[in-house]
mmCIF file of C-alpha atoms and ligand atoms in Angstrom:
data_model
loop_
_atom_site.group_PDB
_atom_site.id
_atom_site.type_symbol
_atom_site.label_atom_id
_atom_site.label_comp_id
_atom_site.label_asym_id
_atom_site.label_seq_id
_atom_site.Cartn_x
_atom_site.Cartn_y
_atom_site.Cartn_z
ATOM 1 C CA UNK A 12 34.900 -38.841 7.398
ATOM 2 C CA UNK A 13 36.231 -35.749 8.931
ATOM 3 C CA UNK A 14 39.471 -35.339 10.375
ATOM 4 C CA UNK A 15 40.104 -36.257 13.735
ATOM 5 C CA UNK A 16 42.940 -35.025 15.814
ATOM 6 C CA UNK A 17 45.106 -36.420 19.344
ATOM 7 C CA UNK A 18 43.394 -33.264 20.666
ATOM 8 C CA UNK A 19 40.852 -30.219 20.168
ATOM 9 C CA UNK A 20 43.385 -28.016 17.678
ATOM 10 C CA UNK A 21 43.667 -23.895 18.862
ATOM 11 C CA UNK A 22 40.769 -21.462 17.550
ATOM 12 C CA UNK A 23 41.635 -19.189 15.430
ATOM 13 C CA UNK A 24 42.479 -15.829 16.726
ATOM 14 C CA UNK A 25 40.217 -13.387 15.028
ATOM 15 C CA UNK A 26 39.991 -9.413 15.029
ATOM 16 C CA UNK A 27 36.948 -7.768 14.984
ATOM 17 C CA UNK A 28 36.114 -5.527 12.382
ATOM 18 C CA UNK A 29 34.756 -2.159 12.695
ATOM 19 C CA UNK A 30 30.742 -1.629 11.968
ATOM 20 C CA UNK A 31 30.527 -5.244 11.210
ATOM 21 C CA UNK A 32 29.415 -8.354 13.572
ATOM 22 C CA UNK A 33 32.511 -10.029 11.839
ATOM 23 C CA UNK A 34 36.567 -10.323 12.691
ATOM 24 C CA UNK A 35 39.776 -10.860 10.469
ATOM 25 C CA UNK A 36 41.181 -14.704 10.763
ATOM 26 C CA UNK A 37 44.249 -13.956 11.298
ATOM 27 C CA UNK A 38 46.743 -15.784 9.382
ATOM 28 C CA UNK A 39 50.505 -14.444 10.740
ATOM 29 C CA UNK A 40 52.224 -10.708 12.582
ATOM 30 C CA UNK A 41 55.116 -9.530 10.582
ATOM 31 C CA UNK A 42 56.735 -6.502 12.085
ATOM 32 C CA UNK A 43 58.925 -3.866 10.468
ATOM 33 C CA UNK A 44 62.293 -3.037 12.715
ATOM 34 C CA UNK A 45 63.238 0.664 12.806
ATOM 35 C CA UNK A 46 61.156 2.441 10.459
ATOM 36 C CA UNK A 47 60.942 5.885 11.842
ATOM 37 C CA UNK A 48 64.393 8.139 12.063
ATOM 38 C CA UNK A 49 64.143 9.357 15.644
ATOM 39 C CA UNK A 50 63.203 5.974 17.362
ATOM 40 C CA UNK A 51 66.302 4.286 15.260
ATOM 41 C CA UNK A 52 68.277 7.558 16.211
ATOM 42 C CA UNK A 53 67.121 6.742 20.269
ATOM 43 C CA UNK A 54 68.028 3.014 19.993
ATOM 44 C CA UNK A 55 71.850 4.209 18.386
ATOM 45 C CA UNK A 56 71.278 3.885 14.868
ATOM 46 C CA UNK A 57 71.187 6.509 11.856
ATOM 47 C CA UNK A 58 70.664 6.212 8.463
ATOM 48 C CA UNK A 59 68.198 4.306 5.536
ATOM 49 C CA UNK A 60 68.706 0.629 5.985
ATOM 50 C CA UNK A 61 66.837 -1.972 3.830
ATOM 51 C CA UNK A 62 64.124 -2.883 6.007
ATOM 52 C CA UNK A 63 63.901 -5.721 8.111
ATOM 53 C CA UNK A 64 61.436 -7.927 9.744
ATOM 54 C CA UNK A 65 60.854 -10.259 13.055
ATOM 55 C CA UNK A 66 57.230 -12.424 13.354
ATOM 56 C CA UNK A 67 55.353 -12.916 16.283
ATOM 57 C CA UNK A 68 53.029 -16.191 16.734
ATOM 58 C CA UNK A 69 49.203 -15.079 16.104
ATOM 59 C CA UNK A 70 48.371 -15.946 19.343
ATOM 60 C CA UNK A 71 50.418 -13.359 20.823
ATOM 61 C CA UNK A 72 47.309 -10.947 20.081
ATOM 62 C CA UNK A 73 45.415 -9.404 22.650
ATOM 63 C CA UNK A 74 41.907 -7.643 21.109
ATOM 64 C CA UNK A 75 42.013 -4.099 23.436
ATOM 65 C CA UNK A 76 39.846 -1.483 21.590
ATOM 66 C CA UNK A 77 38.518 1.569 23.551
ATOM 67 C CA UNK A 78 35.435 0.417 23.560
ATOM 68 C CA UNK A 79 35.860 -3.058 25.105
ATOM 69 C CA UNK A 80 39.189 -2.372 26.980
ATOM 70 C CA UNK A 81 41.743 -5.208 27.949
ATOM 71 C CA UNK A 82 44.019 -6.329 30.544
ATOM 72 C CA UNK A 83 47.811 -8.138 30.394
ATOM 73 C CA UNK A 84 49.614 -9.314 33.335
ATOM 74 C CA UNK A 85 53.240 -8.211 33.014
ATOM 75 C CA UNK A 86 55.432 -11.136 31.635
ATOM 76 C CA UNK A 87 57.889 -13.239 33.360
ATOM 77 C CA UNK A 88 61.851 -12.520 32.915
ATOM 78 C CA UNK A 89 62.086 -8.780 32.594
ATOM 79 C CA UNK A 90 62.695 -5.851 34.579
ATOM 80 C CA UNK A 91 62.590 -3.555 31.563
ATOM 81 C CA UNK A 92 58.978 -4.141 29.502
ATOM 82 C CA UNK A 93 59.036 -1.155 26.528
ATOM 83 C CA UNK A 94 55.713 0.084 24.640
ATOM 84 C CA UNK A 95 55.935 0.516 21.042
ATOM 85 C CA UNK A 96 52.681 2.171 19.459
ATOM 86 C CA UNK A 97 52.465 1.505 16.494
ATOM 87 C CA UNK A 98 50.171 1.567 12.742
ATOM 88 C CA UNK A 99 49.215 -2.252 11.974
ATOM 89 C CA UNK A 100 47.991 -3.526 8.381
ATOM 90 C CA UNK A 101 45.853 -6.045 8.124
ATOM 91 C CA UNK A 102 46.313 -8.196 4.506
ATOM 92 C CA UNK A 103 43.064 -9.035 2.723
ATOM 93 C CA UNK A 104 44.309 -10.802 -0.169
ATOM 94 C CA UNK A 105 47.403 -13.282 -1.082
ATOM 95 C CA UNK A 106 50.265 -11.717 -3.161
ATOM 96 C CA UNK A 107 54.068 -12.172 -3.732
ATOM 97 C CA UNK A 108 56.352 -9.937 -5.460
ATOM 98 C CA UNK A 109 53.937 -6.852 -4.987
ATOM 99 C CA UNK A 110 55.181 -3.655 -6.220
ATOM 100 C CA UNK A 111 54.535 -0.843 -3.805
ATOM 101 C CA UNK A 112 52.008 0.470 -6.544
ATOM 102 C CA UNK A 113 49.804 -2.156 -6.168
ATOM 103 C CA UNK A 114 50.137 -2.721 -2.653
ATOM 104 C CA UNK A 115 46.755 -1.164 -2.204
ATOM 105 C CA UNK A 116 45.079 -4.010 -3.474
ATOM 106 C CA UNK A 117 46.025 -6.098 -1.111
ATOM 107 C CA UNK A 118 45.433 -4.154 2.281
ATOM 108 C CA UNK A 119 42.275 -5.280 3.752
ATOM 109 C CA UNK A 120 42.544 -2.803 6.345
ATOM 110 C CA UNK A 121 44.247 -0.789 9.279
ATOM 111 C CA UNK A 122 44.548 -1.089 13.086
ATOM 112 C CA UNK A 123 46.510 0.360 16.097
ATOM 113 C CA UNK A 124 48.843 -1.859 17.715
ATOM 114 C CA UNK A 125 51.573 -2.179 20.466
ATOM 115 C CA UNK A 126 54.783 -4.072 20.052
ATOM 116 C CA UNK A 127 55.437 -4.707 23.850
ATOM 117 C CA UNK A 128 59.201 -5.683 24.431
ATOM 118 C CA UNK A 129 60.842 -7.162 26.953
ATOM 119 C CA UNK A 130 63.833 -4.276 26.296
ATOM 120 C CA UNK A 131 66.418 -5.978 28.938
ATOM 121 C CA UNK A 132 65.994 -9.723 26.763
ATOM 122 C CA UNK A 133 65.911 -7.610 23.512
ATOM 123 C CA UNK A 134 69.188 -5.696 23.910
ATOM 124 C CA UNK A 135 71.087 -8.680 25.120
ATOM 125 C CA UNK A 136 70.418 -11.039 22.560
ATOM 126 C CA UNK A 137 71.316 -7.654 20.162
ATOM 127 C CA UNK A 138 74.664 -7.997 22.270
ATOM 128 C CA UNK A 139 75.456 -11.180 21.534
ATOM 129 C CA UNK A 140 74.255 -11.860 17.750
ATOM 130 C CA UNK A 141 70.771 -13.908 18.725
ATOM 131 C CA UNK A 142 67.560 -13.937 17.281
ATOM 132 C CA UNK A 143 65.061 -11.451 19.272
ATOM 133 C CA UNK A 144 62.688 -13.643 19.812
ATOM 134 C CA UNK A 145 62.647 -13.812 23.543
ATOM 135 C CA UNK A 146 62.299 -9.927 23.657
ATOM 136 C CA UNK A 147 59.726 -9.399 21.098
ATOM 137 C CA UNK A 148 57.264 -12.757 21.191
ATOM 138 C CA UNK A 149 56.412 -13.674 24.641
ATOM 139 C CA UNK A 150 52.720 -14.138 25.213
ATOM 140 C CA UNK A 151 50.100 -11.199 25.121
ATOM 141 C CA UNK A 152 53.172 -8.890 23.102
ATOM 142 C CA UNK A 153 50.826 -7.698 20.447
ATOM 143 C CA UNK A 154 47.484 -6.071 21.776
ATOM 144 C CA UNK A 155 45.373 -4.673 19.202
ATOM 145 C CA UNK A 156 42.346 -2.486 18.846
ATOM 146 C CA UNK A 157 39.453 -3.221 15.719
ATOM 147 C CA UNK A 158 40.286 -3.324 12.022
ATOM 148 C CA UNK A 159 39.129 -0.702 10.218
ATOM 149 C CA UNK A 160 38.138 -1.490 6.783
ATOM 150 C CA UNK A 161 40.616 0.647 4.378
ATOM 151 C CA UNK A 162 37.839 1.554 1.735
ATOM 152 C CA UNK A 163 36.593 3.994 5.246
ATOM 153 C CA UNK A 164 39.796 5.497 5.024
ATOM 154 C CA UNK A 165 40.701 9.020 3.202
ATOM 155 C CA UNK A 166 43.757 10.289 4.881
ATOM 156 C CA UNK A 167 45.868 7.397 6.221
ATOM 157 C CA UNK A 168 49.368 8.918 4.807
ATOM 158 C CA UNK A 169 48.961 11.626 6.869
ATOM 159 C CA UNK A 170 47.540 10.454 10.317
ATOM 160 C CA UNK A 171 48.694 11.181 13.645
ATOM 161 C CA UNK A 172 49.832 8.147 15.929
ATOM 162 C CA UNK A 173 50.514 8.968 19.679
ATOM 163 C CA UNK A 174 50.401 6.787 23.044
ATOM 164 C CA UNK A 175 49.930 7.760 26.677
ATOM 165 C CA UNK A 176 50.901 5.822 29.466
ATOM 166 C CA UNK A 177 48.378 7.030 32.551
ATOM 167 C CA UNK A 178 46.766 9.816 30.650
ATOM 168 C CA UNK A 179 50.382 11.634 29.897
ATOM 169 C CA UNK A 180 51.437 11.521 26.140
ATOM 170 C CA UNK A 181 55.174 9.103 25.320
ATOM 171 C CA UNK A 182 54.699 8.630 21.725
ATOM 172 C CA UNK A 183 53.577 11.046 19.312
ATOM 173 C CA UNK A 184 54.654 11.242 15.746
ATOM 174 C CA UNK A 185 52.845 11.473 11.943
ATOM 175 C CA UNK A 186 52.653 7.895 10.088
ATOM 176 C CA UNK A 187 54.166 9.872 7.140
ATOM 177 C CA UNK A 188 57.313 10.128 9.330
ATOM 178 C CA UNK A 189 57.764 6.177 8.354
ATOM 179 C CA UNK A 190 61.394 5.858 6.668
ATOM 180 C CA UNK A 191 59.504 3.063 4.313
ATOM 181 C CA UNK A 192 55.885 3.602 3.906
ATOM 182 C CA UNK A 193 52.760 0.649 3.801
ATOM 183 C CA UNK A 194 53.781 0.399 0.142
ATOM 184 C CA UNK A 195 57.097 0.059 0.552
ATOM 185 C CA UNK A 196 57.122 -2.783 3.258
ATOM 186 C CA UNK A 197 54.556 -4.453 1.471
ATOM 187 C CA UNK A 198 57.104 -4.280 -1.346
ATOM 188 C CA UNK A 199 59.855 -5.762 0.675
ATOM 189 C CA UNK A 200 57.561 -7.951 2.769
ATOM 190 C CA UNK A 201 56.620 -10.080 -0.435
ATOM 191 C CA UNK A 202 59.743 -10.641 -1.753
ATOM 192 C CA UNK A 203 61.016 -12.828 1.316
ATOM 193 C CA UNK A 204 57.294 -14.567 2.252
ATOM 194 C CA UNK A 205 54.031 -14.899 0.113
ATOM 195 C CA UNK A 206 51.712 -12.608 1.991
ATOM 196 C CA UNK A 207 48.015 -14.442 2.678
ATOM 197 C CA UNK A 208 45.075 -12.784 3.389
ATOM 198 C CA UNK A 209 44.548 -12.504 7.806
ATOM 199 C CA UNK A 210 48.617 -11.170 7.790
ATOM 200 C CA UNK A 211 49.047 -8.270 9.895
ATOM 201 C CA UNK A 212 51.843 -6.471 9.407
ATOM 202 C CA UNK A 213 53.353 -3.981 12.819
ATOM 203 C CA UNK A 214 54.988 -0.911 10.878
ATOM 204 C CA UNK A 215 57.084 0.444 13.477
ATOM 205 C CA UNK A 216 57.131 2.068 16.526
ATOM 206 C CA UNK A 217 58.020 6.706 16.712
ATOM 207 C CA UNK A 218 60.511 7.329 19.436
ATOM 208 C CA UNK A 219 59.237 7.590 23.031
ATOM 209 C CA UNK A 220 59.464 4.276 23.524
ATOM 210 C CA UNK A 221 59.591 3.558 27.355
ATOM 211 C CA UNK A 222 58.830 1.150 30.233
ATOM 212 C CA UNK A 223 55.646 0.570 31.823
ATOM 213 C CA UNK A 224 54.983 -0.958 35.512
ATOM 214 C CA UNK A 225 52.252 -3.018 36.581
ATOM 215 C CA UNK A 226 48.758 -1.131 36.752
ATOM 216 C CA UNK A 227 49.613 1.448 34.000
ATOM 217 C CA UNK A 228 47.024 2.371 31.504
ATOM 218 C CA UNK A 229 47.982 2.849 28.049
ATOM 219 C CA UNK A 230 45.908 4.418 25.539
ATOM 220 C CA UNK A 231 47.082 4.508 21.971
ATOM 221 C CA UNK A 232 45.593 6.077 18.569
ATOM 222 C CA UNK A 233 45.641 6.583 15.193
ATOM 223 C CA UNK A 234 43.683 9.661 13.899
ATOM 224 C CA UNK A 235 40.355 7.688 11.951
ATOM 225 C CA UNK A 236 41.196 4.643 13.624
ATOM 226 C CA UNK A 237 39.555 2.938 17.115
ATOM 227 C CA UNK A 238 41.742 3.422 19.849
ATOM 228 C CA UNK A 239 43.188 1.162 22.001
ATOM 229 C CA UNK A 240 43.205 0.883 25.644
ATOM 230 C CA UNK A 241 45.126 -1.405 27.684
ATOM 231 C CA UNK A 242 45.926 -1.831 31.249
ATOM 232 C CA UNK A 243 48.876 -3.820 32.704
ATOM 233 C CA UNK A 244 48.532 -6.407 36.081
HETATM 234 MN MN1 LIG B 320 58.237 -2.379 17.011
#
């Protein structure tokens, strides 16, 4: 007999891959804090720490590629809601204890991503010692354009990654400006939780982080990825 449950259980949030008819299950969103010198230098911090990491519920995901674009109303208790573009990597296959050598063999493949923050929540609960969850993992934080699958890839290291907000560039910056690369977080990342295959993992946002207002257009990129494009109600 199959399982029955007190009521129909979520679907699975799923992100589709490009030049297939198929999507990633995705499992968990791990996100790195601070991992490129002038956005930690704009948010009044210098120097290599250890990285560190903050999760966002899978349903937080909102599919927005450039070619089937997407819309998020602006969330509720903020005056202050921040873009963060930034270079997402989606797990194919379990692991703990990686070494940043053999990370590789574990990365299914690589999106864009935004890590929208409610900034005001965010730096209060920084003032006061709490958890960041409230800033960082509100409903509709993490929109997403399509997986790209990494064997497609040649020159990831060395891609551009830029967002405009109405058609003007914020955020531009070189993913091998990351203060711990893929390799590295993957590193770290699997020492505190056994990655599965359907993690995504938010590397990090490049300074020009800023706010948005309702009906702004945001269009984000990594060079060889699928854009994303997102509009905000
Ligand atoms: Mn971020």
């Amino acid at each position: 007999m199959s399982q029955r449950y007190v009521f129909t259980p979520p679907s699975i949030v799923g992100v589709p891959v490009v030049g297939t008819d198929e999507q990633l299950p995705v499992h968990r969103i791990y996100c790195v804090g601070r991992n490129y010198a002038e956005h930690a230098k704009e948010m009044g911090f210098s120097g290599r720490e250890d990285p560190f990491f903050f999760i966002k519920p899978a349903d937080t995901l909102v599919v927005a590629a450039e070619q089937a674009p997407a819309t998020i109303d602006y969330p509720t208790l903020t005056q202050n809601l921040h873009h963060e573009v930034e270079l997402v990597v989606a797990i194919g296959r379990a692991g703990r204890n990686i070494a940043a050598t053999d990370a590789h063999h574990h990365i299914f493949g690589y999106a864009v991503g935004l890590d929208m923050t409610r900034r005001d929540l965010q730096n209060e609960m920084k003032k006061q010692g709490r958890p960041w969850c409230i800033g960082k993992s509100h409903e509709q934080s993490a929109p997403i354009g399509w997986i790209t699958p990494a064997a497609k890839l040649d020159h990831l290291p060395a891609a551009a990654i830029d967002l405009s907000v109405n058609g003007e560039q914020r955020q531009s910056s070189h993913i091998h400006q990351l203060i711990w690369n893929v390799g590295e977080i993957i590193e770290h990342l699997s020492r505190a939780w056994t990655l599965q295959a359907g993690d995504l993992i938010f590397t990090g946002t490049p300074e020009g982080v800023g706010p948005v207002v309702r009906g702004d257009r945001l269009q984000a990129r990594v060079d060889g990825l699928t854009g994303l494009d997102l509009r905000i109600a």
